[in-house]
């Protein structure tokens, strides 16, 4: 095997682990130059798409992220692969809905629409959208009676750093769902300190998840490096924490930009 081919296989392995796609798909991307060591998972192509994906990720709170099994990232229209038994859980988590006090939950501006025989999450304010793919072709989603199809107001893009970071993690859903499937559960939440907290049931799951995020260059730079390349957009104040259930605090951040790691 040539060195170039070997490098392509290593790159494809990183992409496969991050997204859940078949190795041959990622290998083809590597051969075409669509993914590189600097960017082993394709980024979203517009600020609007990044913002929409960031809101989708934070909407998948609790264990709803396990309703997804992977993602096919593309510049404008990524595809989410749904779990055959838990797909509705993920959909219910992000659909805008009213609680008993009149507060809107879910992702503001999100709509669930059919188009061309497929189902899509779309943003009411712009062209951002994500296609849903279920293993059973006859599958149809079941909107909750409490959902509001028109959704809440779309607040537009948030912090550019935050949207870029969370969109990249969204495009690495394979790492999160694998951690949950192997080790029991995984949940997502936001706090006043962190743009996203990813909590695993145990330390080994959290460690594997963190290692996978590093390898897949979720922050700027080559896999394994701790600083960005000149000219890359920095992540600024955007931060994500990875922890396990027995951790009660977040000590000093590790040197990897954008992440804080709790050791318990």
Coordinates of C-alpha atoms in Angstrom, one line a residue:
X1 CA 0.0 0.0 0.0
X2 CA 1.4 3.4 -1.0
X3 CA 2.0 6.1 1.6
X4 CA -0.7 8.2 0.0
X5 CA -3.3 5.4 0.1
X6 CA -2.3 4.7 3.7
X7 CA -2.8 8.4 4.6
X8 CA -6.2 8.3 2.9
X9 CA -7.3 5.3 5.0
X10 CA -6.2 6.9 8.2
X11 CA -8.1 10.1 7.3
X12 CA -11.2 8.0 6.3
X13 CA -11.1 6.2 9.7
X14 CA -11.2 9.5 11.5
X15 CA -14.1 10.7 9.3
X16 CA -16.0 7.3 9.7
X17 CA -15.7 7.4 13.5
X18 CA -16.9 11.0 13.7
X19 CA -19.9 10.7 11.4
X20 CA -20.9 7.0 11.4
X21 CA -20.6 6.9 7.6
X22 CA -19.2 3.8 5.8
X23 CA -15.4 3.7 5.5
X24 CA -15.7 3.5 1.7
X25 CA -17.6 6.8 1.5
X26 CA -15.0 8.6 3.6
X27 CA -12.2 7.0 1.7
X28 CA -13.7 8.4 -1.5
X29 CA -13.9 11.9 0.0
X30 CA -10.2 11.6 1.0
X31 CA -9.2 10.6 -2.5
X32 CA -11.1 13.5 -3.9
X33 CA -9.6 16.0 -1.5
X34 CA -13.0 16.7 0.1
X35 CA -11.6 16.0 3.5
X36 CA -8.1 16.7 4.8
X37 CA -6.1 16.3 8.0
X38 CA -6.9 19.9 8.7
X39 CA -10.6 19.3 8.2
X40 CA -11.5 15.6 8.4
X41 CA -15.2 16.4 8.6
X42 CA -16.7 18.9 6.1
X43 CA -17.8 22.2 7.6
X44 CA -21.2 23.9 7.0
X45 CA -21.0 26.3 4.1
X46 CA -22.8 29.4 5.4
X47 CA -23.3 31.2 8.7
X48 CA -27.0 30.5 8.5
X49 CA -26.4 26.7 8.2
X50 CA -24.0 26.8 11.1
X51 CA -26.4 28.6 13.3
X52 CA -29.2 26.2 12.5
X53 CA -27.1 23.2 13.2
X54 CA -25.9 24.7 16.5
X55 CA -29.5 25.2 17.6
X56 CA -30.4 21.7 16.6
X57 CA -27.6 20.3 18.7
X58 CA -28.5 22.2 21.8
X59 CA -32.2 21.2 21.2
X60 CA -31.2 17.5 21.6
X61 CA -31.1 17.7 25.3
X62 CA -31.4 14.8 27.7
X63 CA -31.0 11.5 25.9
X64 CA -32.7 12.6 22.6
X65 CA -29.4 12.6 20.7
X66 CA -29.5 8.8 20.8
X67 CA -32.4 9.0 18.4
X68 CA -29.7 9.7 15.8
X69 CA -27.1 7.2 14.6
X70 CA -24.9 9.4 12.4
X71 CA -24.7 12.2 9.9
X72 CA -23.6 12.7 6.3
X73 CA -22.1 16.2 6.4
X74 CA -22.2 18.4 3.3
X75 CA -21.8 22.1 2.7
X76 CA -25.5 23.0 2.7
X77 CA -27.8 20.0 3.3
X78 CA -26.4 17.4 5.7
X79 CA -28.4 14.1 6.2
X80 CA -29.3 12.9 9.7
X81 CA -29.6 9.1 10.0
X82 CA -32.4 8.2 12.5
X83 CA -32.4 5.3 15.0
X84 CA -35.2 2.9 13.9
X85 CA -36.8 2.8 17.4
X86 CA -35.8 6.2 18.8
X87 CA -36.3 8.6 15.9
X88 CA -39.4 10.2 17.3
X89 CA -37.6 11.0 20.5
X90 CA -35.1 13.2 18.6
X91 CA -37.9 14.9 16.6
X92 CA -40.0 15.7 19.7
X93 CA -37.0 17.2 21.4
X94 CA -36.4 19.9 18.7
X95 CA -39.9 20.6 17.5
X96 CA -41.1 24.0 18.8
X97 CA -43.9 23.5 21.4
X98 CA -45.7 25.2 24.2
X99 CA -45.6 24.1 27.8
X100 CA -48.4 24.7 30.3
X101 CA -47.1 28.2 31.1
X102 CA -47.0 29.3 27.5
X103 CA -43.3 29.1 27.1
X104 CA -41.8 27.9 23.8
X105 CA -39.4 24.9 23.9
X106 CA -37.5 23.2 21.1
X107 CA -35.7 25.0 18.3
X108 CA -37.1 28.4 17.4
X109 CA -38.1 28.7 13.8
X110 CA -37.7 24.9 13.1
X111 CA -40.2 23.3 10.8
X112 CA -40.6 19.6 9.9
X113 CA -41.7 19.4 6.2
X114 CA -42.0 16.8 3.5
X115 CA -40.2 17.4 0.2
X116 CA -39.6 15.1 -2.7
X117 CA -40.5 11.9 -0.7
X118 CA -38.1 12.9 2.2
X119 CA -38.6 14.7 5.5
X120 CA -36.5 17.8 6.4
X121 CA -35.8 20.0 9.4
X122 CA -35.9 23.5 7.9
X123 CA -35.4 27.0 9.3
X124 CA -38.4 29.3 8.7
X125 CA -36.2 32.4 8.2
X126 CA -33.7 31.2 5.6
X127 CA -32.6 28.3 3.4
X128 CA -30.9 26.3 6.1
X129 CA -32.1 22.7 6.3
X130 CA -31.2 19.1 7.3
X131 CA -32.6 16.0 5.7
X132 CA -33.8 13.1 7.8
X133 CA -33.2 9.5 6.7
X134 CA -34.9 6.5 8.4
X135 CA -33.9 2.9 7.7
X136 CA -37.5 2.0 7.0
X137 CA -38.6 3.8 3.8
X138 CA -42.3 3.8 4.9
X139 CA -41.5 5.7 8.1
X140 CA -43.4 8.9 8.8
X141 CA -42.8 11.3 11.7
X142 CA -45.7 11.9 14.2
X143 CA -45.8 15.6 15.2
X144 CA -46.8 16.0 18.9
X145 CA -50.3 17.6 19.4
X146 CA -48.6 20.2 21.5
X147 CA -46.1 21.2 18.8
X148 CA -46.5 24.5 16.9
X149 CA -45.8 23.9 13.2
X150 CA -44.9 27.6 12.6
X151 CA -42.4 27.4 15.5
X152 CA -41.2 30.3 17.6
X153 CA -39.3 33.3 16.3
X154 CA -36.0 32.7 14.6
X155 CA -33.4 34.7 16.4
X156 CA -30.9 34.4 13.6
X157 CA -27.2 33.4 14.0
X158 CA -25.7 33.6 17.4
X159 CA -22.1 34.1 18.2
X160 CA -20.0 33.1 15.2
X161 CA -17.5 31.2 17.3
X162 CA -20.3 29.4 19.2
X163 CA -22.1 28.5 16.0
X164 CA -19.0 27.2 14.3
X165 CA -18.0 25.1 17.3
X166 CA -21.4 23.6 17.9
X167 CA -22.0 23.0 14.2
X168 CA -18.8 21.0 14.0
X169 CA -19.8 18.9 17.0
X170 CA -23.2 18.4 15.3
X171 CA -21.3 17.0 12.3
X172 CA -19.5 14.6 14.6
X173 CA -22.6 13.0 16.0
X174 CA -21.2 9.6 15.5
X175 CA -18.8 10.1 18.4
X176 CA -21.6 11.2 20.7
X177 CA -24.0 8.4 19.8
X178 CA -21.3 5.8 20.0
X179 CA -20.4 6.9 23.5
X180 CA -24.0 6.7 24.6
X181 CA -24.6 3.3 22.9
X182 CA -21.5 1.7 24.3
X183 CA -21.7 3.1 27.9
X184 CA -25.4 3.5 28.7
X185 CA -26.4 7.1 28.0
X186 CA -25.2 10.5 27.0
X187 CA -27.0 13.9 27.4
X188 CA -26.6 17.4 26.2
X189 CA -27.3 20.6 28.0
X190 CA -26.3 24.3 28.2
X191 CA -25.3 26.3 31.2
X192 CA -24.4 29.9 32.0
X193 CA -20.7 29.0 31.7
X194 CA -20.6 26.5 28.8
X195 CA -22.2 26.7 25.4
X196 CA -22.7 23.0 25.6
X197 CA -22.1 20.3 28.2
X198 CA -21.9 16.7 27.0
X199 CA -22.3 14.3 29.9
X200 CA -21.6 10.6 29.6
X201 CA -22.5 7.9 32.1
X202 CA -18.9 6.9 32.9
X203 CA -15.4 8.2 32.6
X204 CA -14.4 5.8 29.9
X205 CA -17.2 7.0 27.6
X206 CA -16.2 10.6 28.2
X207 CA -12.5 9.9 27.6
X208 CA -13.3 8.2 24.3
X209 CA -15.5 11.0 23.2
X210 CA -12.9 13.7 24.1
X211 CA -10.2 11.7 22.2
X212 CA -12.5 11.4 19.2
X213 CA -13.2 15.1 19.1
X214 CA -9.5 15.9 19.3
X215 CA -8.6 13.4 16.5
X216 CA -11.3 14.8 14.3
X217 CA -9.9 18.4 14.6
X218 CA -13.2 19.9 16.0
X219 CA -11.1 23.0 16.9
X220 CA -8.7 24.6 14.5
X221 CA -5.6 22.7 13.4
X222 CA -4.4 19.2 12.6
X223 CA -5.7 16.3 14.6
X224 CA -3.8 16.2 17.9
X225 CA -2.6 19.7 17.7
X226 CA -3.5 22.3 20.4
X227 CA -3.4 25.5 18.4
X228 CA -5.0 26.8 15.2
X229 CA -3.4 27.4 11.9
X230 CA -2.6 31.0 10.9
X231 CA -5.6 32.5 9.1
X232 CA -8.1 30.0 10.6
X233 CA -11.1 31.5 12.4
X234 CA -10.5 31.2 16.2
X235 CA -13.2 29.9 18.5
X236 CA -12.9 32.8 20.9
X237 CA -15.0 32.5 24.0
X238 CA -17.0 29.5 22.7
X239 CA -16.6 26.5 25.1
X240 CA -17.8 23.0 25.4
X241 CA -17.4 20.7 28.4
X242 CA -17.2 16.9 28.3
X243 CA -17.8 15.2 31.7
X244 CA -19.1 12.0 33.2
X245 CA -21.9 11.6 35.7
X246 CA -19.8 11.3 38.8
X247 CA -18.0 14.6 38.1
X248 CA -19.3 17.6 40.1
X249 CA -17.0 20.4 38.9
X250 CA -14.9 21.6 36.1
X251 CA -11.3 22.3 37.2
X252 CA -8.7 24.2 35.1
X253 CA -9.2 23.8 31.3
X254 CA -6.9 21.6 29.3
X255 CA -4.8 23.3 26.7
X256 CA -7.0 22.3 23.8
X257 CA -8.9 25.5 22.8
X258 CA -12.6 25.4 23.4
X259 CA -12.8 22.4 25.8
X260 CA -12.7 21.9 29.5
X261 CA -12.1 18.5 30.9
X262 CA -13.0 17.3 34.4
X263 CA -10.9 14.7 36.1
X264 CA -12.6 12.9 39.0

